[in-house]
Amino acid sequence: MENWSVEQVCNWLKQRNLGELVPKFREEEVSGAALLALNDRMVQQLVKKIGHQAVLMDLIKKYQQQKSGLESLTYCCETASQKFPEVISGKNLKSFFARYKTLQWTSSYTLPDFPYDVKCMLAEKKCPDHSMRIRIIEFLQADMTKYLEGSLYPNSQQYNIAVNALLQTYPFLDEDGNGFLLWKRALKDRFKYVRRPIEDDEQVLRNKCKFGHRRGQSRKSSFAENKLDGVQGQVEKESTDFKGSTMDLHIKWLNQEYMKTQKNWEEVDNRMNVTIEIRRKIISNKAPLKDVLRLFPFLRCPYQLFREFQLLTHMDIYKKTVEILEIYSENILSLYVVRNNPINIMLQENLKQHTEEDVLKYMKMTAACLLLPEVFGDDSSLFVAVNEEVKAVTPVLEVKNPFNVNSCEFALYIEREELAQLDDCTMALAALVAAFHVFDIPCPKRIHRTLNFLESLVFEVRNP
């Protein structure tokens, strides 16, 4: 950087989203050597916005730290080679450098200077929405790559360090105690996304060969086949009752049948029965939801979701949910805590427009379903999103036009992706409760009381 020209400095600024500073830097003829010599007062004269000042000073500081670290590394190597010439050579030298770089990265890593809108959100301690999470992960990935000197392959320790730094600085991002794993997975996925289009990088090609990448084969199909092979291996090791080849046939048949318009539901039931043991092992071993659904796509069907719940608990979840809403809907709507709620106000306005008894009953049951978290003082965003985007990663209902009989829509979302379309509020509520059990998902603390109430009624526990 010391030998950079003014134009190289300007290009460097553009790459770091500081393009607004280019005209001023050209006017003042700031070269690489001048850039590194800037102090706080000079930066304030050059740059008007405080955010840009902070970013620029942070970049200069990090470069100087890396430079001093490299100098100390060179000194250590020279000293070590003089004392132990037979040790610091060849592969040992490479290993020595690698360990030193990891140690240096661990001791010096600090969070990047996030953009202004992200800073504002973090300062207000607001839980970020999906788009804001993506922006945080993007900047974190770019910053890690810079620390790794362009490498796109952080090790597990470096992922842990970056995520720990994020959650220690902003503890409110650790939602319900599960935030670490979610942020780490998102960060890993971001690195995978960045690596995907790269074809000529030596390290990328080496790792593709190492992990079984084949030319001319799509990423998705290769991943699915590898997963299926893994499932077969798991079956052979853990189950003495089934053969891997038999499971393979059942799983392939289920996937093919799922794509048909006219399905053989009787045979689907039979094969889902046969595969339940291996399916429960896969889910209990915390396999990613996408992998479970790729192998057993019929779990997306509400009927099969309810059937799986019944096989596990011997309870008809849909029938129980209908009874719950019919018994409790009037009581819920009469409570003072929900009287001025926007959903209740919307309900009262729509009730005036209809006289049919069935329609009125349907509207009241829908409102009671949507208002359950308000009754128990829970976080409704972890239960249902009414006419808005789903933000939670745990099972959540998405409801559009809830009191319009002709255009209302119900859907179950998990990990912000739609799992199933549902016919009405009772089916939606039953699917929500079933999803936590079927996919073995821990209940968030901020919705615990609502789900505990529903489960106590479903399982007929006294004094719910």
Short mmCIF file of C-alpha atoms in Angstrom, two decimals:
data_model
loop_
_atom_site.label_atom_id
_atom_site.label_comp_id
_atom_site.label_asym_id
_atom_site.label_seq_id
_atom_site.Cartn_x
_atom_site.Cartn_y
_atom_site.Cartn_z
CA MET A 1 0.00 0.00 0.00
CA GLU A 2 2.91 2.36 0.68
CA ASN A 3 3.79 2.40 -3.04
CA TRP A 4 0.25 2.99 -4.31
CA SER A 5 -0.48 5.87 -6.66
CA VAL A 6 -3.39 8.26 -6.13
CA GLU A 7 -5.46 6.31 -8.66
CA GLN A 8 -4.83 3.02 -6.86
CA VAL A 9 -5.96 4.60 -3.60
CA CYS A 10 -9.14 5.80 -5.33
CA ASN A 11 -9.86 2.29 -6.65
CA TRP A 12 -9.27 0.91 -3.17
CA LEU A 13 -11.86 3.35 -1.77
CA LYS A 14 -14.43 2.31 -4.39
CA GLN A 15 -13.99 -1.35 -3.50
CA ARG A 16 -14.84 -0.53 0.13
CA ASN A 17 -18.01 1.46 -0.64
CA LEU A 18 -16.23 4.76 -0.03
CA GLY A 19 -16.60 6.09 -3.59
CA GLU A 20 -17.90 9.44 -2.31
CA LEU A 21 -14.42 10.24 -1.02
CA VAL A 22 -12.67 9.77 -4.40
CA PRO A 23 -12.98 13.40 -5.71
CA LYS A 24 -11.55 14.85 -2.50
CA PHE A 25 -8.68 12.34 -2.40
CA ARG A 26 -7.79 13.14 -6.01
CA GLU A 27 -7.92 16.86 -5.30
CA GLU A 28 -5.60 16.49 -2.29
CA GLU A 29 -3.36 13.96 -4.16
CA VAL A 30 -3.52 11.32 -1.43
CA SER A 31 -1.18 8.48 -2.41
CA GLY A 32 -0.64 5.20 -0.53
CA ALA A 33 2.14 6.61 1.61
CA ALA A 34 0.03 9.70 2.42
CA LEU A 35 -2.95 7.52 3.27
CA LEU A 36 -1.01 5.57 5.88
CA ALA A 37 0.35 8.83 7.35
CA LEU A 38 -3.12 10.34 7.93
CA ASN A 39 -4.00 11.18 11.52
CA ASP A 40 -7.41 11.90 13.08
CA ARG A 41 -7.29 15.65 12.34
CA MET A 42 -6.37 15.12 8.67
CA VAL A 43 -9.16 12.56 8.22
CA GLN A 44 -11.69 15.02 9.68
CA GLN A 45 -10.59 17.66 7.16
CA LEU A 46 -10.75 15.22 4.23
CA VAL A 47 -13.99 13.43 5.11
CA LYS A 48 -17.22 15.14 6.18
CA LYS A 49 -19.37 12.19 7.28
CA ILE A 50 -18.54 10.70 10.67
CA GLY A 51 -19.40 7.20 9.45
CA HIS A 52 -16.87 7.47 6.59
CA GLN A 53 -14.26 8.84 8.99
CA ALA A 54 -14.70 5.83 11.28
CA VAL A 55 -14.53 3.34 8.39
CA LEU A 56 -11.41 4.93 6.90
CA MET A 57 -9.53 5.09 10.21
CA ASP A 58 -10.49 1.50 10.99
CA LEU A 59 -9.17 0.28 7.61
CA ILE A 60 -5.87 2.14 8.07
CA LYS A 61 -5.53 0.80 11.63
CA LYS A 62 -6.15 -2.81 10.56
CA TYR A 63 -3.64 -2.55 7.72
CA GLN A 64 -1.01 -1.20 10.12
CA GLN A 65 -1.74 -4.05 12.57
CA GLN A 66 -1.36 -6.63 9.82
CA LYS A 67 1.89 -5.00 8.70
CA SER A 68 3.35 -5.02 12.22
CA GLY A 69 2.20 -8.62 12.68
CA LEU A 70 3.93 -9.67 9.46
CA GLU A 71 7.13 -7.95 10.56
CA SER A 72 7.03 -9.74 13.92
CA LEU A 73 6.38 -13.04 12.15
CA THR A 74 9.41 -12.52 9.91
CA TYR A 75 11.55 -11.74 12.96
CA CYS A 76 10.27 -14.89 14.74
CA CYS A 77 11.05 -17.04 11.72
CA GLU A 78 14.54 -15.61 11.36
CA THR A 79 15.26 -16.13 15.05
CA ALA A 80 13.83 -19.66 15.03
CA SER A 81 15.73 -20.62 11.89
CA GLN A 82 18.98 -19.47 13.48
CA LYS A 83 18.34 -21.50 16.64
CA PHE A 84 16.65 -24.52 15.07
CA PRO A 85 17.65 -24.71 11.40
CA GLU A 86 16.67 -28.38 11.12
CA VAL A 87 13.11 -27.71 12.40
CA ILE A 88 12.05 -24.56 10.53
CA SER A 89 12.30 -25.87 7.00
CA GLY A 90 10.09 -27.29 4.23
CA LYS A 91 6.73 -28.58 5.51
CA ASN A 92 7.57 -27.56 9.07
CA LEU A 93 7.99 -23.97 7.95
CA LYS A 94 4.60 -24.07 6.21
CA SER A 95 2.98 -25.52 9.33
CA PHE A 96 4.71 -22.91 11.50
CA PHE A 97 3.32 -20.09 9.33
CA ALA A 98 -0.18 -21.58 9.39
CA ARG A 99 -0.23 -21.89 13.20
CA TYR A 100 1.13 -18.39 13.62
CA LYS A 101 -1.48 -16.92 11.25
CA THR A 102 -4.30 -18.67 13.10
CA LEU A 103 -2.98 -17.44 16.44
CA GLN A 104 -2.61 -13.88 15.11
CA TRP A 105 -6.13 -13.96 13.63
CA THR A 106 -7.58 -15.23 16.90
CA SER A 107 -5.95 -12.56 19.04
CA SER A 108 -6.60 -9.58 16.76
CA TYR A 109 -10.07 -10.12 15.25
CA THR A 110 -12.57 -7.32 15.78
CA LEU A 111 -15.98 -6.79 14.21
CA PRO A 112 -16.17 -4.74 11.02
CA ASP A 113 -17.56 -1.22 10.98
CA PHE A 114 -21.11 -1.91 9.79
CA PRO A 115 -23.00 0.49 7.45
CA TYR A 116 -24.98 3.34 8.96
CA ASP A 117 -28.44 1.70 8.73
CA VAL A 118 -27.13 -1.50 10.35
CA LYS A 119 -25.48 0.56 13.11
CA CYS A 120 -28.78 2.34 13.80
CA MET A 121 -30.65 -0.94 14.07
CA LEU A 122 -28.00 -2.43 16.37
CA ALA A 123 -27.92 0.70 18.50
CA GLU A 124 -31.68 0.44 19.03
CA LYS A 125 -31.25 -3.24 20.01
CA LYS A 126 -33.90 -4.29 17.51
CA CYS A 127 -34.14 -7.87 16.32
CA PRO A 128 -33.07 -7.67 12.65
CA ASP A 129 -35.39 -8.70 9.84
CA HIS A 130 -34.33 -11.09 7.07
CA SER A 131 -32.79 -8.44 4.79
CA MET A 132 -30.85 -6.86 7.68
CA ARG A 133 -29.49 -10.27 8.72
CA ILE A 134 -28.22 -10.78 5.19
CA ARG A 135 -26.44 -7.40 5.26
CA ILE A 136 -24.77 -8.22 8.60
CA ILE A 137 -23.63 -11.62 7.32
CA GLU A 138 -22.34 -10.11 4.05
CA PHE A 139 -20.16 -7.56 5.86
CA LEU A 140 -18.99 -10.18 8.37
CA GLN A 141 -18.00 -12.54 5.54
CA ALA A 142 -16.17 -9.79 3.63
CA ASP A 143 -14.32 -8.75 6.78
CA MET A 144 -13.30 -12.33 7.61
CA THR A 145 -12.01 -12.79 4.05
CA LYS A 146 -9.90 -9.66 4.48
CA TYR A 147 -8.45 -10.99 7.76
CA LEU A 148 -7.77 -14.31 6.02
CA GLU A 149 -5.93 -12.46 3.24
CA GLY A 150 -8.43 -13.47 0.58
CA SER A 151 -8.99 -17.08 1.63
CA LEU A 152 -12.59 -18.34 1.33
CA TYR A 153 -12.05 -21.30 3.66
CA PRO A 154 -12.19 -20.28 7.35
CA ASN A 155 -11.72 -23.10 9.80
CA SER A 156 -14.25 -23.94 12.52
CA GLN A 157 -12.32 -21.98 15.16
CA GLN A 158 -12.38 -18.83 13.03
CA TYR A 159 -16.13 -19.15 12.45
CA ASN A 160 -16.62 -19.49 16.21
CA ILE A 161 -14.45 -16.45 16.93
CA ALA A 162 -16.35 -14.22 14.47
CA VAL A 163 -19.81 -15.30 15.68
CA ASN A 164 -18.79 -15.03 19.35
CA ALA A 165 -17.51 -11.50 18.70
CA LEU A 166 -20.87 -10.59 17.13
CA LEU A 167 -23.00 -12.03 19.94
CA GLN A 168 -20.79 -10.69 22.75
CA THR A 169 -20.98 -7.20 21.28
CA TYR A 170 -24.72 -7.46 20.55
CA PRO A 171 -26.20 -10.01 23.03
CA PHE A 172 -29.78 -9.36 21.86
CA LEU A 173 -28.95 -11.13 18.57
CA ASP A 174 -28.74 -14.42 20.48
CA GLU A 175 -32.44 -15.25 20.12
CA ASP A 176 -33.68 -17.71 22.74
CA GLY A 177 -30.15 -19.00 23.27
CA ASN A 178 -30.02 -20.57 19.79
CA GLY A 179 -28.47 -17.58 18.04
CA PHE A 180 -24.91 -18.90 17.89
CA LEU A 181 -25.75 -21.90 15.71
CA LEU A 182 -28.07 -19.88 13.46
CA TRP A 183 -25.53 -17.10 12.83
CA LYS A 184 -22.71 -19.61 12.31
CA ARG A 185 -24.79 -21.56 9.78
CA ALA A 186 -25.71 -18.34 7.95
CA LEU A 187 -22.04 -17.30 7.84
CA LYS A 188 -20.97 -20.69 6.49
CA ASP A 189 -23.71 -20.56 3.86
CA ARG A 190 -22.52 -17.11 2.79
CA PHE A 191 -18.97 -18.40 2.24
CA LYS A 192 -20.38 -21.33 0.24
CA TYR A 193 -22.40 -18.89 -1.86
CA VAL A 194 -19.31 -16.77 -2.57
CA ARG A 195 -17.23 -19.86 -3.44
CA ARG A 196 -19.84 -21.40 -5.74
CA PRO A 197 -19.16 -19.46 -8.99
CA ILE A 198 -15.37 -19.61 -8.59
CA GLU A 199 -13.81 -22.07 -11.04
CA ASP A 200 -10.16 -21.03 -11.37
CA ASP A 201 -9.02 -20.59 -7.77
CA GLU A 202 -6.53 -23.29 -6.83
CA GLN A 203 -7.79 -23.77 -3.28
CA VAL A 204 -11.44 -23.89 -4.40
CA LEU A 205 -10.67 -26.54 -7.02
CA ARG A 206 -8.64 -28.56 -4.52
CA ASN A 207 -11.48 -28.56 -2.00
CA LYS A 208 -14.06 -29.41 -4.67
CA CYS A 209 -12.03 -32.49 -5.58
CA LYS A 210 -11.56 -33.33 -1.90
CA PHE A 211 -15.29 -33.22 -1.12
CA GLY A 212 -16.48 -35.10 -4.21
CA HIS A 213 -17.46 -32.36 -6.66
CA ARG A 214 -17.97 -33.72 -10.18
CA ARG A 215 -17.88 -31.67 -13.35
CA GLY A 216 -21.08 -31.61 -15.38
CA GLN A 217 -23.25 -32.48 -12.39
CA SER A 218 -25.53 -29.96 -10.73
CA ARG A 219 -24.81 -28.99 -7.15
CA LYS A 220 -28.31 -29.86 -5.96
CA SER A 221 -28.47 -33.35 -7.46
CA SER A 222 -24.95 -34.18 -6.24
CA PHE A 223 -25.81 -33.00 -2.74
CA ALA A 224 -29.05 -34.99 -2.69
CA GLU A 225 -27.29 -38.18 -3.82
CA ASN A 226 -24.55 -37.75 -1.23
CA LYS A 227 -27.19 -37.22 1.44
CA LEU A 228 -29.04 -40.34 0.35
CA ASP A 229 -25.79 -42.32 0.46
CA GLY A 230 -25.23 -40.97 3.97
CA VAL A 231 -28.71 -42.06 5.02
CA GLN A 232 -28.06 -45.56 3.67
CA GLY A 233 -24.81 -45.73 5.64
CA GLN A 234 -26.60 -44.58 8.76
CA VAL A 235 -29.27 -47.24 8.28
CA GLU A 236 -26.70 -50.01 7.84
CA LYS A 237 -24.84 -48.95 10.98
CA GLU A 238 -27.69 -48.11 13.32
CA SER A 239 -30.57 -50.37 12.27
CA THR A 240 -30.58 -54.17 12.14
CA ASP A 241 -34.21 -54.38 11.03
CA PHE A 242 -33.82 -52.71 7.63
CA LYS A 243 -31.41 -52.98 4.75
CA GLY A 244 -29.97 -49.82 3.17
CA SER A 245 -31.11 -50.90 -0.29
CA THR A 246 -34.69 -51.32 0.95
CA MET A 247 -34.70 -47.84 2.45
CA ASP A 248 -33.23 -46.51 -0.77
CA LEU A 249 -36.15 -47.97 -2.77
CA HIS A 250 -38.76 -46.60 -0.38
CA ILE A 251 -37.26 -43.11 -0.33
CA LYS A 252 -36.90 -42.98 -4.12
CA TRP A 253 -40.49 -44.17 -4.57
CA LEU A 254 -41.78 -41.49 -2.17
CA ASN A 255 -39.87 -38.78 -4.02
CA GLN A 256 -41.20 -39.93 -7.40
CA GLU A 257 -44.77 -40.25 -6.13
CA TYR A 258 -44.65 -36.76 -4.61
CA MET A 259 -44.13 -35.30 -8.09
CA LYS A 260 -47.29 -36.97 -9.50
CA THR A 261 -50.62 -35.19 -9.78
CA GLN A 262 -52.64 -38.28 -8.83
CA LYS A 263 -50.99 -39.89 -5.81
CA ASN A 264 -51.46 -43.37 -4.41
CA TRP A 265 -52.18 -42.25 -0.86
CA GLU A 266 -52.66 -45.76 0.50
CA GLU A 267 -49.20 -46.77 -0.66
CA VAL A 268 -47.76 -43.46 0.59
CA ASP A 269 -49.13 -44.27 4.07
CA ASN A 270 -47.59 -47.74 3.94
CA ARG A 271 -44.14 -46.52 2.91
CA MET A 272 -44.17 -43.67 5.42
CA ASN A 273 -44.93 -46.32 8.08
CA VAL A 274 -42.02 -48.48 6.95
CA THR A 275 -39.55 -45.58 6.93
CA ILE A 276 -40.59 -43.92 10.20
CA GLU A 277 -37.76 -45.48 12.24
CA ILE A 278 -34.98 -44.16 10.04
CA ARG A 279 -36.82 -40.85 9.62
CA ARG A 280 -37.04 -40.34 13.38
CA LYS A 281 -33.32 -41.16 13.75
CA ILE A 282 -32.41 -38.61 11.10
CA ILE A 283 -34.54 -35.92 12.78
CA SER A 284 -33.32 -36.77 16.29
CA ASN A 285 -29.73 -36.46 15.03
CA LYS A 286 -30.52 -32.82 14.15
CA ALA A 287 -30.28 -33.18 10.38
CA PRO A 288 -31.08 -29.88 8.59
CA LEU A 289 -34.78 -29.49 7.82
CA LYS A 290 -34.10 -29.09 4.09
CA ASP A 291 -32.41 -32.49 4.02
CA VAL A 292 -35.27 -34.16 5.89
CA LEU A 293 -37.83 -32.70 3.47
CA ARG A 294 -35.69 -33.61 0.46
CA LEU A 295 -35.73 -37.25 1.55
CA PHE A 296 -39.35 -37.27 2.81
CA PRO A 297 -41.22 -34.57 0.86
CA PHE A 298 -44.65 -35.83 1.98
CA LEU A 299 -44.04 -34.21 5.37
CA ARG A 300 -44.96 -31.01 3.55
CA CYS A 301 -48.54 -32.32 3.22
CA PRO A 302 -50.72 -31.35 6.23
CA TYR A 303 -52.38 -34.80 6.25
CA GLN A 304 -49.00 -36.57 6.53
CA LEU A 305 -47.79 -34.05 9.12
CA PHE A 306 -50.86 -34.83 11.26
CA ARG A 307 -50.43 -38.55 10.63
CA GLU A 308 -46.77 -38.42 11.75
CA PHE A 309 -47.85 -36.60 14.91
CA GLN A 310 -50.46 -39.31 15.56
CA LEU A 311 -47.89 -42.09 15.08
CA LEU A 312 -45.68 -40.37 17.67
CA THR A 313 -48.32 -39.39 20.24
CA HIS A 314 -51.46 -41.44 19.42
CA MET A 315 -53.40 -38.15 19.31
CA ASP A 316 -55.55 -36.75 16.48
CA ILE A 317 -54.13 -33.22 16.46
CA TYR A 318 -56.61 -31.81 13.95
CA LYS A 319 -59.68 -33.10 15.80
CA LYS A 320 -58.32 -31.79 19.10
CA THR A 321 -57.60 -28.35 17.61
CA VAL A 322 -61.16 -28.02 16.28
CA GLU A 323 -62.48 -28.81 19.77
CA ILE A 324 -60.14 -26.29 21.41
CA LEU A 325 -61.15 -23.40 19.14
CA GLU A 326 -64.86 -24.22 19.39
CA ILE A 327 -64.73 -24.29 23.19
CA TYR A 328 -62.41 -21.36 23.85
CA SER A 329 -63.01 -18.86 21.02
CA GLU A 330 -65.87 -16.97 22.74
CA ASN A 331 -63.94 -16.76 26.03
CA ILE A 332 -60.80 -15.50 24.30
CA LEU A 333 -62.65 -12.77 22.39
CA SER A 334 -64.38 -11.55 25.57
CA LEU A 335 -61.12 -10.94 27.45
CA TYR A 336 -60.18 -7.34 28.19
CA VAL A 337 -56.58 -7.85 27.10
CA VAL A 338 -57.64 -8.42 23.46
CA ARG A 339 -60.48 -5.90 23.30
CA ASN A 340 -58.51 -3.13 21.60
CA ASN A 341 -56.26 -5.39 19.60
CA PRO A 342 -56.20 -4.57 15.83
CA ILE A 343 -57.20 -8.15 14.99
CA ASN A 344 -60.24 -7.97 17.28
CA ILE A 345 -61.21 -4.58 15.85
CA MET A 346 -60.90 -6.01 12.32
CA LEU A 347 -63.08 -8.95 13.37
CA GLN A 348 -65.86 -6.74 14.76
CA GLU A 349 -65.96 -4.72 11.54
CA ASN A 350 -66.26 -7.86 9.42
CA LEU A 351 -68.90 -9.44 11.68
CA LYS A 352 -71.27 -6.58 10.81
CA GLN A 353 -71.11 -7.49 7.12
CA HIS A 354 -72.27 -11.12 7.53
CA THR A 355 -75.26 -12.90 9.03
CA GLU A 356 -74.62 -16.57 8.18
CA GLU A 357 -73.98 -18.54 11.35
CA ASP A 358 -71.22 -20.69 9.84
CA VAL A 359 -69.33 -17.63 8.55
CA LEU A 360 -69.59 -15.87 11.93
CA LYS A 361 -68.33 -18.98 13.73
CA TYR A 362 -65.41 -19.33 11.29
CA MET A 363 -64.40 -15.67 11.78
CA LYS A 364 -64.49 -15.94 15.57
CA MET A 365 -62.42 -19.12 15.58
CA THR A 366 -59.89 -17.46 13.26
CA ALA A 367 -59.61 -14.40 15.51
CA ALA A 368 -59.25 -16.58 18.62
CA CYS A 369 -56.42 -18.49 16.95
CA LEU A 370 -54.58 -15.29 15.99
CA LEU A 371 -55.05 -13.67 19.42
CA LEU A 372 -53.77 -16.57 21.54
CA PRO A 373 -50.28 -15.08 22.13
CA GLU A 374 -51.83 -11.78 23.27
CA VAL A 375 -53.85 -13.64 25.91
CA PHE A 376 -50.72 -15.16 27.43
CA GLY A 377 -48.49 -12.11 26.98
CA ASP A 378 -46.24 -13.90 24.48
CA ASP A 379 -44.45 -12.58 21.40
CA SER A 380 -47.02 -12.87 18.58
CA SER A 381 -44.30 -12.56 15.89
CA LEU A 382 -43.09 -16.05 16.90
CA PHE A 383 -46.62 -17.42 16.41
CA VAL A 384 -48.30 -15.72 13.47
CA ALA A 385 -47.59 -13.04 10.83
CA VAL A 386 -50.84 -11.36 9.73
CA ASN A 387 -50.52 -9.63 6.33
CA GLU A 388 -46.76 -9.26 6.79
CA GLU A 389 -43.48 -11.08 6.21
CA VAL A 390 -42.49 -13.99 8.46
CA LYS A 391 -39.36 -13.09 10.44
CA ALA A 392 -38.85 -15.99 12.88
CA VAL A 393 -36.94 -19.18 12.01
CA THR A 394 -39.08 -21.40 14.25
CA PRO A 395 -42.52 -22.62 13.01
CA VAL A 396 -44.78 -19.63 12.36
CA LEU A 397 -48.13 -19.18 10.62
CA GLU A 398 -48.49 -16.71 7.76
CA VAL A 399 -52.06 -15.42 7.38
CA LYS A 400 -53.34 -13.11 4.66
CA ASN A 401 -56.82 -11.51 4.65
CA PRO A 402 -57.90 -13.59 7.68
CA PHE A 403 -61.58 -12.51 7.66
CA ASN A 404 -62.17 -12.56 3.93
CA VAL A 405 -63.89 -15.89 3.30
CA ASN A 406 -63.03 -15.84 -0.42
CA SER A 407 -59.40 -14.69 -0.35
CA CYS A 408 -57.95 -15.70 3.05
CA GLU A 409 -54.71 -17.68 2.93
CA PHE A 410 -52.98 -19.75 5.61
CA ALA A 411 -49.45 -21.18 5.38
CA LEU A 412 -46.93 -22.76 7.75
CA TYR A 413 -43.36 -21.42 7.60
CA ILE A 414 -40.22 -22.96 9.09
CA GLU A 415 -36.82 -21.28 8.80
CA ARG A 416 -38.59 -18.50 6.86
CA GLU A 417 -39.57 -20.88 4.06
CA GLU A 418 -43.07 -22.08 3.29
CA LEU A 419 -43.66 -25.67 4.36
CA ALA A 420 -47.36 -26.12 3.54
CA GLN A 421 -50.49 -24.30 2.40
CA LEU A 422 -53.42 -24.79 4.79
CA ASP A 423 -57.18 -24.61 4.36
CA ASP A 424 -58.31 -22.73 7.48
CA CYS A 425 -57.31 -21.56 10.94
CA THR A 426 -57.92 -24.92 12.65
CA MET A 427 -55.71 -26.76 10.17
CA ALA A 428 -53.10 -24.01 10.49
CA LEU A 429 -53.04 -24.14 14.29
CA ALA A 430 -52.87 -27.94 14.26
CA ALA A 431 -49.98 -27.86 11.77
CA LEU A 432 -48.08 -25.34 13.91
CA VAL A 433 -48.29 -27.49 17.05
CA ALA A 434 -47.52 -30.69 15.09
CA ALA A 435 -44.44 -29.17 13.42
CA PHE A 436 -42.66 -28.59 16.75
CA HIS A 437 -43.07 -32.29 17.65
CA VAL A 438 -42.57 -33.86 14.23
CA PHE A 439 -39.37 -31.94 13.44
CA ASP A 440 -38.15 -31.96 17.07
CA ILE A 441 -37.86 -28.16 17.25
CA PRO A 442 -37.33 -26.56 20.71
CA CYS A 443 -40.08 -24.18 21.75
CA PRO A 444 -38.93 -20.51 21.92
CA LYS A 445 -39.19 -19.05 25.41
CA ARG A 446 -41.16 -16.05 24.16
CA ILE A 447 -44.02 -18.28 22.94
CA HIS A 448 -43.76 -21.02 25.56
CA ARG A 449 -46.93 -20.22 27.50
CA THR A 450 -49.15 -20.24 24.41
CA LEU A 451 -47.83 -23.57 23.12
CA ASN A 452 -47.91 -25.07 26.61
CA PHE A 453 -51.61 -24.15 26.85
CA LEU A 454 -52.37 -25.78 23.47
CA GLU A 455 -50.35 -28.92 24.20
CA SER A 456 -51.95 -29.36 27.62
CA LEU A 457 -55.37 -29.43 25.89
CA VAL A 458 -54.21 -31.67 23.06
CA PHE A 459 -52.68 -34.21 25.46
CA GLU A 460 -55.57 -33.78 27.91
CA VAL A 461 -53.44 -32.67 30.83
CA ARG A 462 -55.48 -31.49 33.82
CA ASN A 463 -55.56 -27.80 34.78
CA PRO A 464 -54.14 -26.39 31.51
#
